mmCIF file of C-alpha atoms in Angstrom:
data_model
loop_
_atom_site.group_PDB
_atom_site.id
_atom_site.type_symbol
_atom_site.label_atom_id
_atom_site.label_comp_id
_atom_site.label_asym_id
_atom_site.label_seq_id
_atom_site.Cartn_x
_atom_site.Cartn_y
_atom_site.Cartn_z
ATOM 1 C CA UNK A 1 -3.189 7.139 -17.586
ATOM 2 C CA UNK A 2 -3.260 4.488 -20.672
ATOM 3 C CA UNK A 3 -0.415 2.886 -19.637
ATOM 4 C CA UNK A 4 0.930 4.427 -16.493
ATOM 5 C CA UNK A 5 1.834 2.490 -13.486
ATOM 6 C CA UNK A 6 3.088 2.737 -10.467
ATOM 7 C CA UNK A 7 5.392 0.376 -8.465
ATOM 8 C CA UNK A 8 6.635 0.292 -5.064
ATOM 9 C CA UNK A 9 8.090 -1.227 -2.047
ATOM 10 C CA UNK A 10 7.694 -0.134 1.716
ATOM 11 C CA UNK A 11 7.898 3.237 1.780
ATOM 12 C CA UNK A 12 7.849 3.028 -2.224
ATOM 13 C CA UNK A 13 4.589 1.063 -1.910
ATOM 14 C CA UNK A 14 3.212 3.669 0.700
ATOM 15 C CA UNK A 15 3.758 6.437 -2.062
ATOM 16 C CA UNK A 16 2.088 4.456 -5.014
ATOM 17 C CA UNK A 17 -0.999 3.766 -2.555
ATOM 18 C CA UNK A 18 -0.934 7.667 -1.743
ATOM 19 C CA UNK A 19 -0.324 8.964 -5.502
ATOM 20 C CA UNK A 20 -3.403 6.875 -6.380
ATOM 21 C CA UNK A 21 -5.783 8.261 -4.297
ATOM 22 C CA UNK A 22 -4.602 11.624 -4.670
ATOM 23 C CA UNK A 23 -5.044 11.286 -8.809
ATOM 24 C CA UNK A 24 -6.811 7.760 -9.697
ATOM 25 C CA UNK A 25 -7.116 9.773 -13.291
ATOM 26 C CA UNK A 26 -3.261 8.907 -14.042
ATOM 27 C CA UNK A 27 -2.618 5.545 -13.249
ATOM 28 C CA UNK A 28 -3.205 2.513 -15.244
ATOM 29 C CA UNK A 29 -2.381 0.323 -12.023
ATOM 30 C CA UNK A 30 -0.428 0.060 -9.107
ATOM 31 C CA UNK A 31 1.532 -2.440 -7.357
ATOM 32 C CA UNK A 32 2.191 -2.373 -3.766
ATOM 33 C CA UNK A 33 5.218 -4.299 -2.074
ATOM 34 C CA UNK A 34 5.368 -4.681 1.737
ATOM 35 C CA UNK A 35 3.374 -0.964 2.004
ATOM 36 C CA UNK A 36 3.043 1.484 4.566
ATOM 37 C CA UNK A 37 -0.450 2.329 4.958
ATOM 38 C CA UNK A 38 -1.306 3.625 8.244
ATOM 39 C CA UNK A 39 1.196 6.090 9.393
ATOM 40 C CA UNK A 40 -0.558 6.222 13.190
ATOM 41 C CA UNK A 41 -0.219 2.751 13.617
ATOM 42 C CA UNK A 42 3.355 2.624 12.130
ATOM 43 C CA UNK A 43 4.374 5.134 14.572
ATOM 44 C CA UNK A 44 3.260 3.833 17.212
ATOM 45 C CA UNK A 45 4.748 0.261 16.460
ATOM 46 C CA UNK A 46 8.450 1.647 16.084
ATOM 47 C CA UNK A 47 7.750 3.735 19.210
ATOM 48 C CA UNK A 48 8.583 7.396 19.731
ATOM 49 C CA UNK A 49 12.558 7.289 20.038
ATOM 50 C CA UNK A 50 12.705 4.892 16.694
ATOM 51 C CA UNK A 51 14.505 6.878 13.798
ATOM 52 C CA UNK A 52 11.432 5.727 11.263
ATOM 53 C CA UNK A 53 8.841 7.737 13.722
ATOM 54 C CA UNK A 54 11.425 10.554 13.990
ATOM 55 C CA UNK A 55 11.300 10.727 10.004
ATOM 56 C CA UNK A 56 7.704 10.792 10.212
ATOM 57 C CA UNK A 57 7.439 13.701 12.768
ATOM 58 C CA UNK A 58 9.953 15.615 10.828
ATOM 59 C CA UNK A 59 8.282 14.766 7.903
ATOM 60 C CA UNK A 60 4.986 15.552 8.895
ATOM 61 C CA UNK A 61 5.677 18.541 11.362
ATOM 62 C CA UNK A 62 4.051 16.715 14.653
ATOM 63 C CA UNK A 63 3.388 13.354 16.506
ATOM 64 C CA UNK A 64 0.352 11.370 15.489
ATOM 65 C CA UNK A 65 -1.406 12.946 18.803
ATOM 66 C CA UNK A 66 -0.572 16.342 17.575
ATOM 67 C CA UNK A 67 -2.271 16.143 14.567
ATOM 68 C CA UNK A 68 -4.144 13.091 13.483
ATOM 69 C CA UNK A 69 -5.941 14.315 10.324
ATOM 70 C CA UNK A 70 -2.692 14.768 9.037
ATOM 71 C CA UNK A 71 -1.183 11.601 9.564
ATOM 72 C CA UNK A 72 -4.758 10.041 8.456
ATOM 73 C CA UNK A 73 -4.309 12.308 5.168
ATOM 74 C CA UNK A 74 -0.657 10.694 4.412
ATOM 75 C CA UNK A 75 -2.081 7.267 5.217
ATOM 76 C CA UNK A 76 -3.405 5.003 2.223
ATOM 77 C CA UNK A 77 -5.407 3.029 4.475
ATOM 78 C CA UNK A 78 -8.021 6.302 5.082
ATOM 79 C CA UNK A 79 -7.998 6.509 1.096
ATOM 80 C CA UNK A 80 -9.296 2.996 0.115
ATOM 81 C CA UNK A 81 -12.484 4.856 -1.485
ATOM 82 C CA UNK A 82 -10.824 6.597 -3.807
ATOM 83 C CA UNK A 83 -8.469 3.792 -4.703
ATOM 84 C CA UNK A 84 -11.325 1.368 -5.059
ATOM 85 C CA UNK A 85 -11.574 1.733 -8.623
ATOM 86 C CA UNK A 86 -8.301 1.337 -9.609
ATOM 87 C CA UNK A 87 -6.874 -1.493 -10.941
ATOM 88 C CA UNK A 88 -4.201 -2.585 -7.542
ATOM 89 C CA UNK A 89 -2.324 -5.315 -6.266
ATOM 90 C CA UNK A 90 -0.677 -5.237 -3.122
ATOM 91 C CA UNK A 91 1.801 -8.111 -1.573
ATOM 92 C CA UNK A 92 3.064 -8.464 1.882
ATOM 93 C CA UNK A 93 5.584 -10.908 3.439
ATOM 94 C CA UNK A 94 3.506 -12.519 6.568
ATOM 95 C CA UNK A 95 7.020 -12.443 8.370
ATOM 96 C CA UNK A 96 7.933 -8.715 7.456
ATOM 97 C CA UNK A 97 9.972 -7.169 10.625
ATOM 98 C CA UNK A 98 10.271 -3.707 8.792
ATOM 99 C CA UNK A 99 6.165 -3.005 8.221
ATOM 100 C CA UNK A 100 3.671 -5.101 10.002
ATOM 101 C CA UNK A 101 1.505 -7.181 8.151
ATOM 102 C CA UNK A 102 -1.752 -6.618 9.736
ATOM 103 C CA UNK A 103 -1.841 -3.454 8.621
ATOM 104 C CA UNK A 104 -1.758 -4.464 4.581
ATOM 105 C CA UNK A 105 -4.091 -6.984 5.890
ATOM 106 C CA UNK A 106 -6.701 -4.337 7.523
ATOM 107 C CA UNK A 107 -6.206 -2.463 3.888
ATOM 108 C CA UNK A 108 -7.240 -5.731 2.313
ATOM 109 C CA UNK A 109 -10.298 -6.030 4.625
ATOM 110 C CA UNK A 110 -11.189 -2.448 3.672
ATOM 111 C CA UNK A 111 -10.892 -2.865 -0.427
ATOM 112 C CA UNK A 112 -12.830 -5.890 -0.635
ATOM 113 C CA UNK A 113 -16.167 -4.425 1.675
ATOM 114 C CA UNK A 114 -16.090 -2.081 -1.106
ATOM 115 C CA UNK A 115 -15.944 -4.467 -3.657
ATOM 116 C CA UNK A 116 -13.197 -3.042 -5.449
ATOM 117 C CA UNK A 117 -13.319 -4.825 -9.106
ATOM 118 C CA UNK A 118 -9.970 -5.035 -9.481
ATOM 119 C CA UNK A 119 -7.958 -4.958 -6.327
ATOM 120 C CA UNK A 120 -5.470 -8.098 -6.155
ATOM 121 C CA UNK A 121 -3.370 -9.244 -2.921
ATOM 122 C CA UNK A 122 -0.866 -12.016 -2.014
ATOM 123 C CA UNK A 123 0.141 -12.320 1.776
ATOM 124 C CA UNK A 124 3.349 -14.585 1.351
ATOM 125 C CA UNK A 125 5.366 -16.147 3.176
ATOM 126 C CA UNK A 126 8.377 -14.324 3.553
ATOM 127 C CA UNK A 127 9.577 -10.979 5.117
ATOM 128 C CA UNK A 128 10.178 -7.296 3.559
ATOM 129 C CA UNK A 129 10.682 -8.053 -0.111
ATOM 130 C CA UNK A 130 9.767 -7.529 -3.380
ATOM 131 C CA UNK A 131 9.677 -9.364 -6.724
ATOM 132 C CA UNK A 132 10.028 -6.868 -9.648
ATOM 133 C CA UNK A 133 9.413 -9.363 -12.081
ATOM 134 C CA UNK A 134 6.023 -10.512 -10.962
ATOM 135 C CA UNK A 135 4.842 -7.108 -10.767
ATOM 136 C CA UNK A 136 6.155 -6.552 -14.735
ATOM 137 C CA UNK A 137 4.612 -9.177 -15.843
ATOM 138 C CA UNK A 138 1.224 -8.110 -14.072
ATOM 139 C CA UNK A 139 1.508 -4.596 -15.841
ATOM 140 C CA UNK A 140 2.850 -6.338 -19.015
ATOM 141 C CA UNK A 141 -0.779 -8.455 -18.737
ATOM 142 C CA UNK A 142 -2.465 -5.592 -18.427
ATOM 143 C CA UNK A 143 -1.419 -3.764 -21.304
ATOM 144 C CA UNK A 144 -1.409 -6.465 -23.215
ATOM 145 C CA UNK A 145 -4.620 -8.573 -22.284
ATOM 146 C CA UNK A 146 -6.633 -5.624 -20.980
ATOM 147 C CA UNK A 147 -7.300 -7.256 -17.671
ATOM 148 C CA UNK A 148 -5.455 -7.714 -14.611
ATOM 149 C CA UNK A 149 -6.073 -11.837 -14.834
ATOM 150 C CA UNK A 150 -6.816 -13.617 -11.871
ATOM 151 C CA UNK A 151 -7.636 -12.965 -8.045
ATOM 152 C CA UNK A 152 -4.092 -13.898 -5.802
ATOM 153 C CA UNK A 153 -4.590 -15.037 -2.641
ATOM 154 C CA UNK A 154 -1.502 -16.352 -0.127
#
């Protein structure tokens, strides 16, 4: 992946997260809006009746309980080794309603014990939103200045 990224937010950034550890060989980067990372803990903060953990037992064929490896399979924060190498930047509104926080913020805890060498964050403060731009011109630096450019930090 030369010059293949990936861009998402939410649910959007929960894919990109999961596409990169599932084939780190095709991405040039990825950016990460407001993501979903841990599907167990997501469930269990909307609670069993909520329509986002219906979609997720639908989805996924059982309840967290049911069958955890599954739900640990789907969820980017169990995949931080094999994302570790890529090039990432993930941003999270500290007020976000929709996806907690603390989860993106466990995620960040996890990339930097390994060290990852290019693994970018920004915990702003705002809720469930995304800034297209900003992650352009990141990609836009990265093709054209070969790096990513300088740590973020919120």
């Amino acid at each position: 992946g030369d010059n293949i990224f990936l861009l998402g937010c939410s649910g959007g950034g929960h894919m990109a997260l999961l596409m990169g550890a599932f084939a780190p060989e095709l991405w040039r980067a990825i950016k990460g809006g407001c993501p979903v990372v841990d599907f167990v803990r997501w469930f269990e903060y909307y609670g069993r009746h909520n329509s986002y953990a219906a979609e997720l037992e639908a989805c996924l064929g059982a309840i967290p309980e049911e069958n955890m490896a599954l739900y640990r399979g789907r969820s980017p924060i169990f995949q931080v080794e094999k994302l570790k190498d890529l090039p990432i930047y993930l941003h999270h509104g500290k007020h976000d309603g929709v996806v907690p926080c603390e989860d993106s913020k466990r995620f960040i805890k996890l990339m930097e014990g390994l060290e990852a060498p290019e693994f970018y964050y920004d915990i702003f403060d705002g809720g469930h939103e995304q800034y297209p731009p900003e992650s352009f011109r990141w990609f836009d630096r990265l093709v054209n200045m070969g790096g990513a450019g300088i740590k973020i930090t919120g």
